[in-house]
Structures are given as structure tokens and as C-alpha cells.
Amino acid sequence: MSLSTDAVRAAPAATATAPPAPVEERMGARRWCILAVLCTAQFMAALDFSIVSVALPTIGEDLGFELSSLQWVITAFALPSGGFLLLFSRAGDLYGRRKWFLVGLVLFTVTSLAGGLAQEPTLLLVARVGQGLATAMIVPTGMALLTTSFPEGPLRNKALGINGALLSLGFTVGVILGGVITQSLNWRWTMFINVPVGILSVVLTLLLVAESRNAEKGSLDIPGAVTVSGGLLAVIYGVTSADRDGWGDPVVLGSLAAGVLLLVAFVAVESRSASPLIPLRVLTRRTVGWGNFAGLVTFSMITSVVFLMTMHMHQVMAYNPLQIGLCFAALGGAMIVAGPLVPRLVRRWGPGATLATGLAVQAAGTLLLLLLGTHGGLTMLLVGTGVAGWGHMMAVVSYTIAGTSGLPDTLQGAASGLATTAQLVGLTIGTPVIGAVATGRIASMEGSAGVREATVSGVHLGLVVIAAVVAVGVLTSALMLRGPQAAPVAAGQDA
């Protein structure tokens, strides 16, 4: 009896000393505003990657580009945007992420205005190089500011989900807007549209976003910057040139070989550097390495789907640029809806399982497009691209979360730089590779089949290759990112 009474008397005391349940942190109005500013700026940069693609023929006629040189409007942007990402990411870590983000915004705004006013090819190409450099500043520092502004967990996952949706959507919306603007206004407005957005982004960044930099007094790793930037530039130049000159061209092969050698040298340099551009504990981290490989796969292959469907709609369905752009609404819409929902799946399944599932869905949507024939097919095109877009967004959000989780703020710039490098390199290299596969099949059928039949055959072969590459991403994600994720890394700790 006394034992029972003592237990009853002790119960309130035990209850009183129990720790209170943790209160889940909320976004709040200020954080929503910060997220909007950072996402809008990065969306604008991603948008400009593709917004001129539909307008290329019009640009060529207006400014007098030779047909063989027209692709440089895309390449002039792609080279610096992919080649200098890691350099500016590290510069942001050392000298201030907000500072470099603002420099990128100002440069992007000025060069967009210059591009819209260009009256000759050289001036437009210089402006596109400036836009690419600005993108290499904006995207990694913007993502690093985002990850340092939101604590790891549900809040950061939500922010990364929205950011990933808008970054990937930027490419698709660029295709749609490019067609609408070129058809209804003038190609120059594909450049001018960035000016008011850029000015507003500068003002709001100054008002809302706090400066963020690493505490250590490191120095910029010049040998690392030279080798990684040179390697990425050489690889991107080789791949994009192959679309024009062929994969057997000596310059193409030399560029690719030089790029691989420089990237190998970069790893060797980083292993000996006192202040590395990318610490080896980040490079060798399982979630970073395999997560970014999956990011490279999903971005390179979704842009290839967009390229093949553009070819199909132009050659087989005889659509104009406006119609082609609007037909990608299903792809963009699926990304918009999926982006905010994916963090919930990541919380339930983990980033690895969500990533593998997303890539599997992307492959399934790609295979659905094999049902397109020489007549009709609009419904199947919308369904297939929509399914592929949903899976792609699952992959984008989960690979970004995997690649930036478990790392301290001092390593977020490096991790964000790698994640955005995978994205922009993927956007650059996918189309030339898959385009060569498709156009090679089409060329082999010249004389033995009509234009529609040859195009459908080439598109189908390209889709099969895309699905196979994405399937590799499914397997690597399922095998290498399964189970518990790598343990958190503290600043200065080796992985």
C-alpha cells in the first residue's frame, strides 16, 4: 500500500521534470521573403540558359550570324557558367557569399541589357559570356546563402525543394517564354526581361539577406581554381563542339582529353592544398559524390528529352515556336506541383530512396514517349513529358538535399558549388550527346524514308538511350545511397 502511494506521489514529480516537446520551427514572413529573393535570382539565371534557344533562327537573321556560328550564342553562356562555378563558390566562402551574389546580379543585369541592345554578333556573344560568368556567381552563392539561412532539417528541405523546382523549371520556362516572346514581341525581350528582375533582386538582397562567410582566414587555391575551371571549360567546349564538328574531330578529342587530365590533376592538387577549393572530405563523401552523379544524370537527360520533343514537334507535327513552347506546359506544371511535395517524401523515405524512385519515374515518362508516331500524339506527348518532369523534380530535390546534408556551414559553399556544377554541366552536355545519336540515325535513313519516318526513328533511338542512362542513375542511387546516410561532418573533420 505504501509502495503504491509513493509511486502515485512520485508520478507528478517525474512528469514535471520531463523535457518539453520540441516546437517545430516555422518559416516566418522574413524567411519566406529571403527564399523568394534567392530563388528568383537563381530562376532568372537558369531561365537565360534556354530562353534564346527557340529564338536562335530569328537572332541569326537579325544580326547576320553565319549558320555554323549560331550555336555559339548558347555555348558562350554555357562555358563560363559551368567552368567557373567552383571558383566563385569558394570565393563566396572566403570573401562573402552575399557580396559575390550581388556582384553576379549586377553583372547579369548589365550584360542582359547589353545583349538586348547588341547590333552585331560579337557584342551579343560578349554579353552572353558576361551572363554566363554572372550565373557562375549567382547560382552557387545563392544556394549557399539559402542553406546557411535555413537550419538543416524540414525547413531547409522545404527551401531546397522550392529552390530546386524553380531552378529546373527555369530551363523549361525558358523554352516556353522564348517561343512566346519571339513570336509576339522580339527576341531582344528575351534579354530585356532580366533587367527589372535583376534591379529588384539587388535591392531586396541588400534589405533582407545577411552576409555569410567562413570564419577561417584561408586563401584562394589558385592551382585548384586553374585546374578545375580549365578542366570543366575543356570538357564543355569539347562536348558542345562535337554537336557541330563531330566526335571524331581532333579539336573535340583533344579538348575532352585535356579536360579529363586537368580534372584528375585537380583532385591531386586538392589532396595537397592547405586551403583547398573543394576539401577532399567533401569530394569523397558518399552522399555528395553519388548524389551529384545522379544530379548530372537527371539534368542532362531531361534537357535531352526537351531537345528530342522539340525536334519531333517541329519536323513531325509541324508546330511553330509558340506552339512548341506551350506544349512543354505539362513538363513545367509537373515540376511546379512536385517541388514542394518532394521534401515530405524525403522525410519519410530518405534522400537515397526518393532519388532512386524519382529517376525511375523519369525513365518511365521517357519510355512513354516511344508511343509517339508519325501522326498526332499530342496527348501522349503531354502525359510522357509530365511524368518525366515529375520524376525529374523528385530527383532534383533529393539529390540537392543529399549533397548538402550533414555538412557544417563552412562547407556549404563547396557542397552547393558541386551541386550546381552537376546541374549546369548536365544542362550543357546532354543535348549534344543525345542529339548526335538521334541525328546520326536520321542521317542514315536519308533517301530510304521520309522526313517524318526518319525523325521518329531518330527520336525513338535517342529516347531509348536516355532511359538507359537514367536507369544507371537509378541503380547507383539505390545501391550507393541506401541505408543510413553518412554521418555529419564537423568543420575541420575528415570524412
CSV table of C-alpha atoms in Angstrom, one decimal, residues 64 105 108 114 201 203 212 263 290 422 445 458 492:
chain,number,residue,atom,x,y,z
A,64,GLY,CA,23.8,38.3,-89.5
A,105,LEU,CA,23.3,40.1,-60.0
A,108,PHE,CA,23.8,39.8,-65.1
A,114,ALA,CA,23.9,45.0,-73.4
A,201,SER,CA,16.7,41.4,-56.7
A,203,VAL,CA,17.5,46.0,-53.8
A,212,SER,CA,27.6,34.9,-44.8
A,263,LEU,CA,40.2,17.3,-63.6
A,290,TRP,CA,26.8,9.7,-55.8
A,422,ALA,CA,26.3,19.0,-61.7
A,445,MET,CA,17.8,6.9,-93.2
A,458,GLY,CA,16.0,9.1,-84.6
A,492,GLY,CA,37.8,20.6,-40.0
